[in-house]
């Protein structure tokens, strides 16, 4: 199982980015996929997650109303649309699949390699 994250970059505050996470073609549908982020010197933290079957979503309070997670079943891909970016959103963003416990914990079975998002004026 491989997860390939992409779409990171450098933007100014208030701008937008869309991250993508493509799962390898050998996978079956994951129950839940999520996005996490890790800023320098900080622990990895939950950002958003989506249930593959019905599209139910959960968000961290810090990104509610600004970020949207979605999935494309045909492409085995999960997206994170990030709007109104702030400097504090700067981090490496990771996608993950199949949590062993709750949706918002870091205990997922599969992880992508991470993509850097930098928000700076």
Short mmCIF file of C-alpha atoms in Angstrom, two decimals:
data_model
loop_
_atom_site.label_atom_id
_atom_site.label_comp_id
_atom_site.label_asym_id
_atom_site.label_seq_id
_atom_site.Cartn_x
_atom_site.Cartn_y
_atom_site.Cartn_z
CA UNK A 1 0.00 0.00 0.00
CA UNK A 2 1.42 3.37 -1.00
CA UNK A 3 0.07 6.86 -0.42
CA UNK A 4 1.48 9.64 -2.57
CA UNK A 5 0.88 13.18 -1.31
CA UNK A 6 1.37 16.19 -3.55
CA UNK A 7 0.31 19.79 -4.04
CA UNK A 8 2.31 21.59 -1.40
CA UNK A 9 4.07 24.86 -2.03
CA UNK A 10 4.76 28.38 -0.83
CA UNK A 11 1.93 30.89 -0.70
CA UNK A 12 1.07 34.16 0.98
CA UNK A 13 -1.45 34.51 3.79
CA UNK A 14 -5.00 34.40 2.51
CA UNK A 15 -4.18 32.31 -0.53
CA UNK A 16 -5.22 28.74 -1.27
CA UNK A 17 -3.66 25.37 -2.02
CA UNK A 18 -5.09 21.94 -2.79
CA UNK A 19 -3.29 18.85 -1.60
CA UNK A 20 -3.84 15.44 -3.17
CA UNK A 21 -3.21 11.97 -1.80
CA UNK A 22 -3.32 9.14 -4.29
CA UNK A 23 -3.52 5.57 -3.04
CA UNK A 24 -1.82 2.79 -4.99
CA UNK A 25 -3.98 0.84 -7.40
CA UNK A 26 -3.50 -2.36 -5.44
CA UNK A 27 -5.45 -1.05 -2.47
CA UNK A 28 -9.01 -1.76 -1.63
CA UNK A 29 -11.07 1.15 -0.40
CA UNK A 30 -9.90 2.43 2.93
CA UNK A 31 -12.46 2.88 5.66
CA UNK A 32 -11.13 6.31 6.65
CA UNK A 33 -8.43 8.57 5.26
CA UNK A 34 -7.04 11.61 6.95
CA UNK A 35 -4.65 14.53 6.76
CA UNK A 36 -2.18 15.46 9.47
CA UNK A 37 0.48 18.11 9.71
CA UNK A 38 3.70 18.64 11.59
CA UNK A 39 5.37 21.98 12.10
CA UNK A 40 9.05 22.26 13.09
CA UNK A 41 9.51 21.41 16.74
CA UNK A 42 5.91 20.34 17.20
CA UNK A 43 4.10 17.05 17.33
CA UNK A 44 2.12 15.75 14.42
CA UNK A 45 -1.47 16.92 14.67
CA UNK A 46 -4.77 15.96 13.14
CA UNK A 47 -6.22 18.19 10.41
CA UNK A 48 -9.15 16.41 8.77
CA UNK A 49 -10.51 12.97 7.98
CA UNK A 50 -13.14 11.47 5.74
CA UNK A 51 -15.02 8.19 5.74
CA UNK A 52 -14.72 6.61 2.35
CA UNK A 53 -18.16 5.00 2.26
CA UNK A 54 -20.39 8.00 2.84
CA UNK A 55 -18.10 11.03 2.80
CA UNK A 56 -18.59 11.91 6.46
CA UNK A 57 -15.92 14.35 7.62
CA UNK A 58 -14.21 15.56 10.78
CA UNK A 59 -12.03 18.65 11.13
CA UNK A 60 -9.68 20.13 13.66
CA UNK A 61 -11.09 23.30 15.18
CA UNK A 62 -8.14 25.28 13.83
CA UNK A 63 -9.10 24.59 10.20
CA UNK A 64 -12.91 24.42 10.32
CA UNK A 65 -14.47 26.70 7.75
CA UNK A 66 -11.19 27.08 5.84
CA UNK A 67 -10.20 23.54 4.84
CA UNK A 68 -12.29 20.96 3.03
CA UNK A 69 -11.48 17.27 2.70
CA UNK A 70 -13.01 15.29 -0.16
CA UNK A 71 -12.46 12.05 -2.03
CA UNK A 72 -12.67 10.72 -5.54
CA UNK A 73 -13.55 7.05 -5.49
CA UNK A 74 -12.67 6.50 -9.13
CA UNK A 75 -9.19 7.91 -8.67
CA UNK A 76 -8.54 6.48 -5.17
CA UNK A 77 -7.58 10.01 -4.22
CA UNK A 78 -8.30 12.22 -1.24
CA UNK A 79 -8.00 15.99 -1.46
CA UNK A 80 -7.49 18.76 1.06
CA UNK A 81 -8.62 22.15 -0.20
CA UNK A 82 -7.01 24.81 1.97
CA UNK A 83 -8.38 28.33 1.75
CA UNK A 84 -7.58 31.49 3.69
CA UNK A 85 -4.22 30.09 4.65
CA UNK A 86 -2.46 31.51 7.67
CA UNK A 87 1.20 31.55 8.65
CA UNK A 88 0.40 29.07 11.41
CA UNK A 89 -0.70 26.55 8.76
CA UNK A 90 2.94 26.18 7.74
CA UNK A 91 3.90 22.53 8.17
CA UNK A 92 4.62 19.28 6.42
CA UNK A 93 1.26 17.73 5.56
CA UNK A 94 0.81 13.97 5.60
CA UNK A 95 -2.02 11.82 4.38
CA UNK A 96 -2.88 8.63 6.20
CA UNK A 97 -5.26 5.72 5.88
CA UNK A 98 -6.95 3.16 8.13
CA UNK A 99 -6.85 4.43 11.72
CA UNK A 100 -6.39 1.78 14.40
CA UNK A 101 -8.29 3.81 16.95
CA UNK A 102 -10.15 7.10 16.54
CA UNK A 103 -10.20 9.22 13.41
CA UNK A 104 -8.24 12.07 14.99
CA UNK A 105 -5.38 10.13 16.54
CA UNK A 106 -2.02 9.55 14.85
CA UNK A 107 -2.41 5.77 14.99
CA UNK A 108 -3.03 5.14 11.32
CA UNK A 109 -1.71 2.07 9.54
CA UNK A 110 -0.53 3.77 6.37
CA UNK A 111 1.21 7.09 5.79
CA UNK A 112 2.27 9.12 2.78
CA UNK A 113 5.64 10.81 2.51
CA UNK A 114 4.51 14.36 3.33
CA UNK A 115 4.34 17.56 1.34
CA UNK A 116 5.59 20.94 2.54
CA UNK A 117 3.19 23.86 2.87
CA UNK A 118 4.73 27.24 3.62
CA UNK A 119 2.59 30.31 4.27
CA UNK A 120 4.61 33.48 4.49
CA UNK A 121 4.38 37.10 3.49
#
